[in-house]
């Protein structure tokens, strides 16, 4: 695959391969209310040819009170199969700006056993700006069987995070903006305390990309170093609800760091509890 990284594809590559057999294109757009964008509405108005819509508010653990909680393998397989996706497909995921919500779905497919999952550089916005093909025609889907195989080693639980915070043996990379990390700015969700987990380092997801594309590897390494993240040691990524933490996971994997997990509950869980330690200010 002629692309610019192990986990991304360029718009040029994807446009040339739109009709390849075994290619599944997934619109994984999701937005915060403040962004003022309607993911499904945009998809219906114009999506990449052949793309299916992945609803990040629907493909969840419905028994959990937390937003975007990772579903079990059976539930995920049912949703993915209904989208016509198999585990052996080349899966290309995109969102609007390029590196916001798409990495979450990239991570989810990898957690569930898919081996060839990529994120589209530049996203829908870049694709549209370059005049590439879009369609409002509904994608015809032939349901398939997604043979999910859950990789629990990619996910960190609340229990695991309590141990990590207490023992400080694993680094925590928090993808939220600096103001929310330090506690200067309030959380967008009601009932959340402000601040961060003791020992966490701030790696804002927005700092890892430029024009909807991941920074070059050398710049990513420098950014992690500046944030105090040692790439030779294990890392758990976290954010508000587990979405943008995956941007950090994507960046870590891109620079060759494989000993990482994502804290699925993230700050929605940690900051919403009364008995979890919280710090404010810069670490």
mmCIF file of C-alpha atoms in Angstrom:
data_model
loop_
_atom_site.group_PDB
_atom_site.id
_atom_site.type_symbol
_atom_site.label_atom_id
_atom_site.label_comp_id
_atom_site.label_asym_id
_atom_site.label_seq_id
_atom_site.Cartn_x
_atom_site.Cartn_y
_atom_site.Cartn_z
ATOM 1 C CA UNK A 1 0.000 0.000 0.000
ATOM 2 C CA UNK A 2 1.560 3.237 -1.146
ATOM 3 C CA UNK A 3 0.784 5.647 1.641
ATOM 4 C CA UNK A 4 2.544 8.003 4.004
ATOM 5 C CA UNK A 5 2.378 5.893 7.138
ATOM 6 C CA UNK A 6 1.486 2.509 8.515
ATOM 7 C CA UNK A 7 -1.893 3.660 9.770
ATOM 8 C CA UNK A 8 -2.962 6.414 7.364
ATOM 9 C CA UNK A 9 -3.705 6.728 3.661
ATOM 10 C CA UNK A 10 -3.528 9.781 1.448
ATOM 11 C CA UNK A 11 -6.518 11.112 -0.467
ATOM 12 C CA UNK A 12 -4.630 10.368 -3.691
ATOM 13 C CA UNK A 13 -4.256 6.711 -2.731
ATOM 14 C CA UNK A 14 -7.891 6.322 -1.705
ATOM 15 C CA UNK A 15 -9.287 7.987 -4.832
ATOM 16 C CA UNK A 16 -7.235 5.612 -6.973
ATOM 17 C CA UNK A 17 -8.502 2.570 -5.040
ATOM 18 C CA UNK A 18 -12.171 3.474 -4.478
ATOM 19 C CA UNK A 19 -13.366 0.471 -6.480
ATOM 20 C CA UNK A 20 -10.969 -2.114 -5.070
ATOM 21 C CA UNK A 21 -12.594 -5.330 -3.860
ATOM 22 C CA UNK A 22 -12.288 -5.788 -0.111
ATOM 23 C CA UNK A 23 -12.143 -2.052 0.599
ATOM 24 C CA UNK A 24 -14.542 -0.676 3.213
ATOM 25 C CA UNK A 25 -14.805 3.089 3.660
ATOM 26 C CA UNK A 26 -16.253 4.286 6.957
ATOM 27 C CA UNK A 27 -17.487 7.782 7.802
ATOM 28 C CA UNK A 28 -16.777 7.984 11.535
ATOM 29 C CA UNK A 29 -17.607 11.658 11.960
ATOM 30 C CA UNK A 30 -18.776 12.741 15.395
ATOM 31 C CA UNK A 31 -18.769 16.236 16.872
ATOM 32 C CA UNK A 32 -19.049 18.029 20.170
ATOM 33 C CA UNK A 33 -22.052 20.382 20.417
ATOM 34 C CA UNK A 34 -19.716 23.383 20.368
ATOM 35 C CA UNK A 35 -18.452 22.385 16.922
ATOM 36 C CA UNK A 36 -21.887 23.020 15.428
ATOM 37 C CA UNK A 37 -21.734 20.197 12.888
ATOM 38 C CA UNK A 38 -24.256 17.430 12.169
ATOM 39 C CA UNK A 39 -22.303 14.285 11.350
ATOM 40 C CA UNK A 40 -25.162 12.227 9.942
ATOM 41 C CA UNK A 41 -26.631 15.220 8.103
ATOM 42 C CA UNK A 42 -23.291 15.876 6.416
ATOM 43 C CA UNK A 43 -22.982 12.209 5.497
ATOM 44 C CA UNK A 44 -26.419 12.185 3.879
ATOM 45 C CA UNK A 45 -25.665 15.430 1.996
ATOM 46 C CA UNK A 46 -22.401 14.118 0.562
ATOM 47 C CA UNK A 47 -20.055 11.274 1.467
ATOM 48 C CA UNK A 48 -17.172 9.450 -0.160
ATOM 49 C CA UNK A 49 -18.408 6.958 -2.769
ATOM 50 C CA UNK A 50 -19.147 3.627 -1.097
ATOM 51 C CA UNK A 51 -18.787 4.969 2.458
ATOM 52 C CA UNK A 52 -21.002 3.730 5.278
ATOM 53 C CA UNK A 53 -21.871 5.787 8.347
ATOM 54 C CA UNK A 54 -20.544 4.605 11.712
ATOM 55 C CA UNK A 55 -22.699 6.127 14.466
ATOM 56 C CA UNK A 56 -20.418 6.530 17.481
ATOM 57 C CA UNK A 57 -23.402 7.186 19.721
ATOM 58 C CA UNK A 58 -25.031 3.883 18.685
ATOM 59 C CA UNK A 59 -22.126 1.414 18.491
ATOM 60 C CA UNK A 60 -21.679 1.415 22.261
ATOM 61 C CA UNK A 61 -22.242 -0.600 25.407
ATOM 62 C CA UNK A 62 -25.895 0.267 25.971
ATOM 63 C CA UNK A 63 -25.679 -0.962 29.575
ATOM 64 C CA UNK A 64 -23.096 1.691 30.442
ATOM 65 C CA UNK A 65 -24.021 5.183 31.599
ATOM 66 C CA UNK A 66 -20.770 6.507 30.126
ATOM 67 C CA UNK A 67 -20.682 8.115 26.677
ATOM 68 C CA UNK A 68 -19.098 6.049 23.876
ATOM 69 C CA UNK A 69 -18.419 3.028 26.105
ATOM 70 C CA UNK A 70 -16.834 0.252 24.055
ATOM 71 C CA UNK A 71 -19.373 -2.492 23.252
ATOM 72 C CA UNK A 72 -18.643 -6.176 23.657
ATOM 73 C CA UNK A 73 -17.355 -8.151 20.677
ATOM 74 C CA UNK A 74 -20.748 -9.622 19.800
ATOM 75 C CA UNK A 75 -22.434 -6.212 19.706
ATOM 76 C CA UNK A 76 -19.643 -4.664 17.665
ATOM 77 C CA UNK A 77 -19.683 -7.592 15.233
ATOM 78 C CA UNK A 78 -23.422 -7.166 14.710
ATOM 79 C CA UNK A 79 -23.046 -3.464 13.878
ATOM 80 C CA UNK A 80 -19.981 -3.961 11.659
ATOM 81 C CA UNK A 81 -21.616 -6.842 9.812
ATOM 82 C CA UNK A 82 -24.718 -4.721 9.194
ATOM 83 C CA UNK A 83 -22.399 -2.148 7.586
ATOM 84 C CA UNK A 84 -21.062 -4.829 5.255
ATOM 85 C CA UNK A 85 -17.601 -4.886 6.824
ATOM 86 C CA UNK A 86 -15.504 -7.996 7.451
ATOM 87 C CA UNK A 87 -12.422 -8.353 9.624
ATOM 88 C CA UNK A 88 -10.249 -9.058 6.577
ATOM 89 C CA UNK A 89 -11.228 -5.902 4.681
ATOM 90 C CA UNK A 90 -8.941 -2.961 4.127
ATOM 91 C CA UNK A 91 -10.869 -0.483 6.276
ATOM 92 C CA UNK A 92 -10.363 3.249 5.695
ATOM 93 C CA UNK A 93 -11.945 5.518 8.297
ATOM 94 C CA UNK A 94 -12.505 9.250 7.955
ATOM 95 C CA UNK A 95 -14.116 12.179 9.773
ATOM 96 C CA UNK A 96 -14.702 15.831 8.918
ATOM 97 C CA UNK A 97 -11.474 17.600 9.925
ATOM 98 C CA UNK A 98 -9.222 14.561 9.514
ATOM 99 C CA UNK A 99 -7.985 13.605 12.953
ATOM 100 C CA UNK A 100 -10.739 14.100 15.479
ATOM 101 C CA UNK A 101 -13.167 11.183 15.774
ATOM 102 C CA UNK A 102 -11.890 8.827 13.047
ATOM 103 C CA UNK A 103 -8.989 7.486 15.146
ATOM 104 C CA UNK A 104 -11.501 6.273 17.748
ATOM 105 C CA UNK A 105 -13.158 4.008 15.181
ATOM 106 C CA UNK A 106 -9.726 3.012 13.803
ATOM 107 C CA UNK A 107 -8.890 1.902 17.354
ATOM 108 C CA UNK A 108 -12.228 0.132 17.836
ATOM 109 C CA UNK A 109 -11.803 -1.968 14.704
ATOM 110 C CA UNK A 110 -8.278 -2.901 15.801
ATOM 111 C CA UNK A 111 -9.504 -3.808 19.290
ATOM 112 C CA UNK A 112 -12.035 -6.108 17.619
ATOM 113 C CA UNK A 113 -9.424 -7.911 15.542
ATOM 114 C CA UNK A 114 -9.247 -6.085 12.206
ATOM 115 C CA UNK A 115 -5.653 -6.027 11.010
ATOM 116 C CA UNK A 116 -5.664 -3.484 8.169
ATOM 117 C CA UNK A 117 -7.328 -0.277 9.342
ATOM 118 C CA UNK A 118 -6.277 3.173 8.141
ATOM 119 C CA UNK A 119 -7.299 6.787 8.714
ATOM 120 C CA UNK A 120 -7.806 9.097 5.726
ATOM 121 C CA UNK A 121 -5.434 12.046 5.859
ATOM 122 C CA UNK A 122 -7.195 15.403 5.598
ATOM 123 C CA UNK A 123 -10.614 13.914 6.238
ATOM 124 C CA UNK A 124 -13.812 14.868 4.470
ATOM 125 C CA UNK A 125 -12.963 18.576 4.604
ATOM 126 C CA UNK A 126 -9.688 18.072 2.756
ATOM 127 C CA UNK A 127 -11.286 15.670 0.280
ATOM 128 C CA UNK A 128 -14.030 18.181 -0.518
ATOM 129 C CA UNK A 129 -11.630 21.132 -0.740
ATOM 130 C CA UNK A 130 -9.602 19.252 -3.361
ATOM 131 C CA UNK A 131 -12.690 18.630 -5.491
ATOM 132 C CA UNK A 132 -12.649 14.869 -5.117
ATOM 133 C CA UNK A 133 -15.807 12.805 -5.742
ATOM 134 C CA UNK A 134 -18.683 12.873 -3.269
ATOM 135 C CA UNK A 135 -22.162 11.425 -3.524
ATOM 136 C CA UNK A 136 -25.484 11.782 -1.746
ATOM 137 C CA UNK A 137 -26.653 8.436 -3.117
ATOM 138 C CA UNK A 138 -27.190 5.943 -0.292
ATOM 139 C CA UNK A 139 -24.503 3.257 -0.236
ATOM 140 C CA UNK A 140 -25.798 -0.181 -1.115
ATOM 141 C CA UNK A 141 -24.798 -2.535 1.694
ATOM 142 C CA UNK A 142 -24.519 -6.305 1.460
ATOM 143 C CA UNK A 143 -24.579 -7.509 5.081
ATOM 144 C CA UNK A 144 -21.576 -9.609 6.038
ATOM 145 C CA UNK A 145 -20.119 -11.458 8.991
ATOM 146 C CA UNK A 146 -17.537 -9.583 11.071
ATOM 147 C CA UNK A 147 -15.670 -12.240 13.059
ATOM 148 C CA UNK A 148 -14.731 -10.112 16.072
ATOM 149 C CA UNK A 149 -11.851 -11.122 18.297
ATOM 150 C CA UNK A 150 -11.593 -8.778 21.276
ATOM 151 C CA UNK A 151 -8.069 -7.704 22.255
ATOM 152 C CA UNK A 152 -8.392 -6.760 25.920
ATOM 153 C CA UNK A 153 -4.734 -5.717 25.990
ATOM 154 C CA UNK A 154 -5.645 -2.504 24.140
ATOM 155 C CA UNK A 155 -8.149 -1.337 26.771
ATOM 156 C CA UNK A 156 -7.624 0.001 30.310
ATOM 157 C CA UNK A 157 -10.398 -0.315 32.910
ATOM 158 C CA UNK A 158 -11.210 1.904 35.883
ATOM 159 C CA UNK A 159 -9.680 -0.705 38.184
ATOM 160 C CA UNK A 160 -6.486 -0.700 36.146
ATOM 161 C CA UNK A 161 -6.363 3.108 36.200
ATOM 162 C CA UNK A 162 -6.710 3.214 39.981
ATOM 163 C CA UNK A 163 -3.640 0.988 40.202
ATOM 164 C CA UNK A 164 -1.712 2.994 37.617
ATOM 165 C CA UNK A 165 -2.395 6.284 39.409
ATOM 166 C CA UNK A 166 -1.456 4.777 42.783
ATOM 167 C CA UNK A 167 1.720 3.047 41.626
ATOM 168 C CA UNK A 168 2.905 5.488 38.896
ATOM 169 C CA UNK A 169 4.345 2.571 36.934
ATOM 170 C CA UNK A 170 2.598 3.451 33.661
ATOM 171 C CA UNK A 171 2.468 6.865 32.010
ATOM 172 C CA UNK A 172 -0.866 8.570 31.338
ATOM 173 C CA UNK A 173 -1.190 10.774 28.240
ATOM 174 C CA UNK A 174 -4.292 12.996 28.482
ATOM 175 C CA UNK A 175 -5.548 14.273 25.114
ATOM 176 C CA UNK A 176 -7.825 17.049 26.418
ATOM 177 C CA UNK A 177 -7.013 20.719 25.800
ATOM 178 C CA UNK A 178 -4.590 22.273 28.286
ATOM 179 C CA UNK A 179 -7.268 24.390 29.982
ATOM 180 C CA UNK A 180 -9.363 21.361 30.874
ATOM 181 C CA UNK A 181 -6.302 19.348 31.878
ATOM 182 C CA UNK A 182 -5.064 22.025 34.295
ATOM 183 C CA UNK A 183 -8.579 22.740 35.577
ATOM 184 C CA UNK A 184 -8.614 26.345 34.405
ATOM 185 C CA UNK A 185 -11.506 25.614 32.039
ATOM 186 C CA UNK A 186 -14.627 23.646 33.048
ATOM 187 C CA UNK A 187 -15.536 20.292 31.580
ATOM 188 C CA UNK A 188 -18.272 20.401 28.919
ATOM 189 C CA UNK A 189 -20.210 17.630 30.644
ATOM 190 C CA UNK A 190 -22.224 18.460 33.747
ATOM 191 C CA UNK A 191 -21.043 16.970 37.010
ATOM 192 C CA UNK A 192 -17.426 16.556 35.964
ATOM 193 C CA UNK A 193 -14.677 17.813 38.231
ATOM 194 C CA UNK A 194 -11.897 19.761 36.555
ATOM 195 C CA UNK A 195 -8.244 18.752 36.450
ATOM 196 C CA UNK A 196 -6.401 15.528 35.688
ATOM 197 C CA UNK A 197 -5.312 12.205 37.110
ATOM 198 C CA UNK A 198 -2.242 12.481 39.354
ATOM 199 C CA UNK A 199 0.895 11.847 37.330
ATOM 200 C CA UNK A 200 -0.777 12.401 33.952
ATOM 201 C CA UNK A 201 0.897 14.331 31.153
ATOM 202 C CA UNK A 202 -0.961 16.597 28.761
ATOM 203 C CA UNK A 203 -0.718 15.705 25.059
ATOM 204 C CA UNK A 204 -3.563 17.678 23.429
ATOM 205 C CA UNK A 205 -4.952 15.759 20.473
ATOM 206 C CA UNK A 206 -5.146 18.952 18.424
ATOM 207 C CA UNK A 207 -1.373 19.416 18.686
ATOM 208 C CA UNK A 208 -0.636 16.133 16.926
ATOM 209 C CA UNK A 209 -1.869 17.123 13.476
ATOM 210 C CA UNK A 210 -1.565 19.827 10.869
ATOM 211 C CA UNK A 211 -4.140 20.347 8.097
ATOM 212 C CA UNK A 212 -5.924 17.176 9.149
ATOM 213 C CA UNK A 213 -2.781 15.048 8.881
ATOM 214 C CA UNK A 214 -0.531 13.606 11.568
ATOM 215 C CA UNK A 215 2.687 15.507 12.133
ATOM 216 C CA UNK A 216 5.867 13.940 10.742
ATOM 217 C CA UNK A 217 7.357 11.261 12.986
ATOM 218 C CA UNK A 218 10.255 13.437 14.160
ATOM 219 C CA UNK A 219 7.826 16.172 15.244
ATOM 220 C CA UNK A 220 5.592 13.651 17.011
ATOM 221 C CA UNK A 221 8.558 12.291 18.944
ATOM 222 C CA UNK A 222 9.606 15.804 19.927
ATOM 223 C CA UNK A 223 6.088 16.656 21.057
ATOM 224 C CA UNK A 224 5.881 13.560 23.261
ATOM 225 C CA UNK A 225 9.287 14.351 24.740
ATOM 226 C CA UNK A 226 8.260 17.946 25.474
ATOM 227 C CA UNK A 227 5.130 16.656 27.218
ATOM 228 C CA UNK A 228 7.247 14.376 29.406
ATOM 229 C CA UNK A 229 6.175 11.095 27.797
ATOM 230 C CA UNK A 230 8.978 8.508 27.582
ATOM 231 C CA UNK A 231 8.393 6.454 24.430
ATOM 232 C CA UNK A 232 10.420 3.585 25.861
ATOM 233 C CA UNK A 233 7.854 3.027 28.612
ATOM 234 C CA UNK A 234 4.178 1.931 28.600
ATOM 235 C CA UNK A 235 1.458 4.541 28.115
ATOM 236 C CA UNK A 236 -2.280 4.732 28.719
ATOM 237 C CA UNK A 237 -4.157 7.346 26.696
ATOM 238 C CA UNK A 238 -7.194 9.205 28.037
ATOM 239 C CA UNK A 239 -9.415 12.176 27.149
ATOM 240 C CA UNK A 240 -12.982 13.298 27.847
ATOM 241 C CA UNK A 241 -14.979 10.271 26.698
ATOM 242 C CA UNK A 242 -12.464 8.032 24.952
ATOM 243 C CA UNK A 243 -12.708 9.596 21.491
ATOM 244 C CA UNK A 244 -9.700 11.916 21.087
ATOM 245 C CA UNK A 245 -7.530 9.663 23.275
ATOM 246 C CA UNK A 246 -7.348 7.519 20.145
ATOM 247 C CA UNK A 247 -5.598 10.372 18.308
ATOM 248 C CA UNK A 248 -2.773 10.012 20.831
ATOM 249 C CA UNK A 249 -2.897 6.229 20.398
ATOM 250 C CA UNK A 250 -2.596 6.660 16.623
ATOM 251 C CA UNK A 251 0.391 8.984 17.086
ATOM 252 C CA UNK A 252 2.050 6.555 19.506
ATOM 253 C CA UNK A 253 1.611 3.613 17.152
ATOM 254 C CA UNK A 254 2.874 5.711 14.233
ATOM 255 C CA UNK A 255 6.177 6.414 15.998
ATOM 256 C CA UNK A 256 6.551 2.716 16.801
ATOM 257 C CA UNK A 257 5.210 2.677 20.370
ATOM 258 C CA UNK A 258 3.115 -0.483 20.807
ATOM 259 C CA UNK A 259 2.918 -0.857 24.601
ATOM 260 C CA UNK A 260 -0.153 1.324 24.974
ATOM 261 C CA UNK A 261 -3.770 1.057 26.078
ATOM 262 C CA UNK A 262 -6.720 3.415 25.923
ATOM 263 C CA UNK A 263 -8.721 4.225 29.063
ATOM 264 C CA UNK A 264 -12.197 3.784 27.658
ATOM 265 C CA UNK A 265 -14.038 5.492 30.541
ATOM 266 C CA UNK A 266 -11.619 8.442 30.400
ATOM 267 C CA UNK A 267 -12.488 11.650 32.254
ATOM 268 C CA UNK A 268 -16.233 11.029 31.961
ATOM 269 C CA UNK A 269 -15.713 8.171 34.375
ATOM 270 C CA UNK A 270 -12.765 9.371 36.477
ATOM 271 C CA UNK A 271 -13.938 12.961 36.852
ATOM 272 C CA UNK A 272 -17.495 11.904 37.580
ATOM 273 C CA UNK A 273 -16.613 9.796 40.615
ATOM 274 C CA UNK A 274 -16.274 11.157 44.150
ATOM 275 C CA UNK A 275 -13.435 8.894 45.305
ATOM 276 C CA UNK A 276 -10.899 9.278 42.492
ATOM 277 C CA UNK A 277 -7.885 11.577 43.109
ATOM 278 C CA UNK A 278 -7.710 14.698 40.957
ATOM 279 C CA UNK A 279 -4.963 17.280 40.549
ATOM 280 C CA UNK A 280 -5.071 20.723 38.970
ATOM 281 C CA UNK A 281 -2.391 22.926 37.461
ATOM 282 C CA UNK A 282 0.576 21.830 35.385
ATOM 283 C CA UNK A 283 2.343 18.581 36.374
#
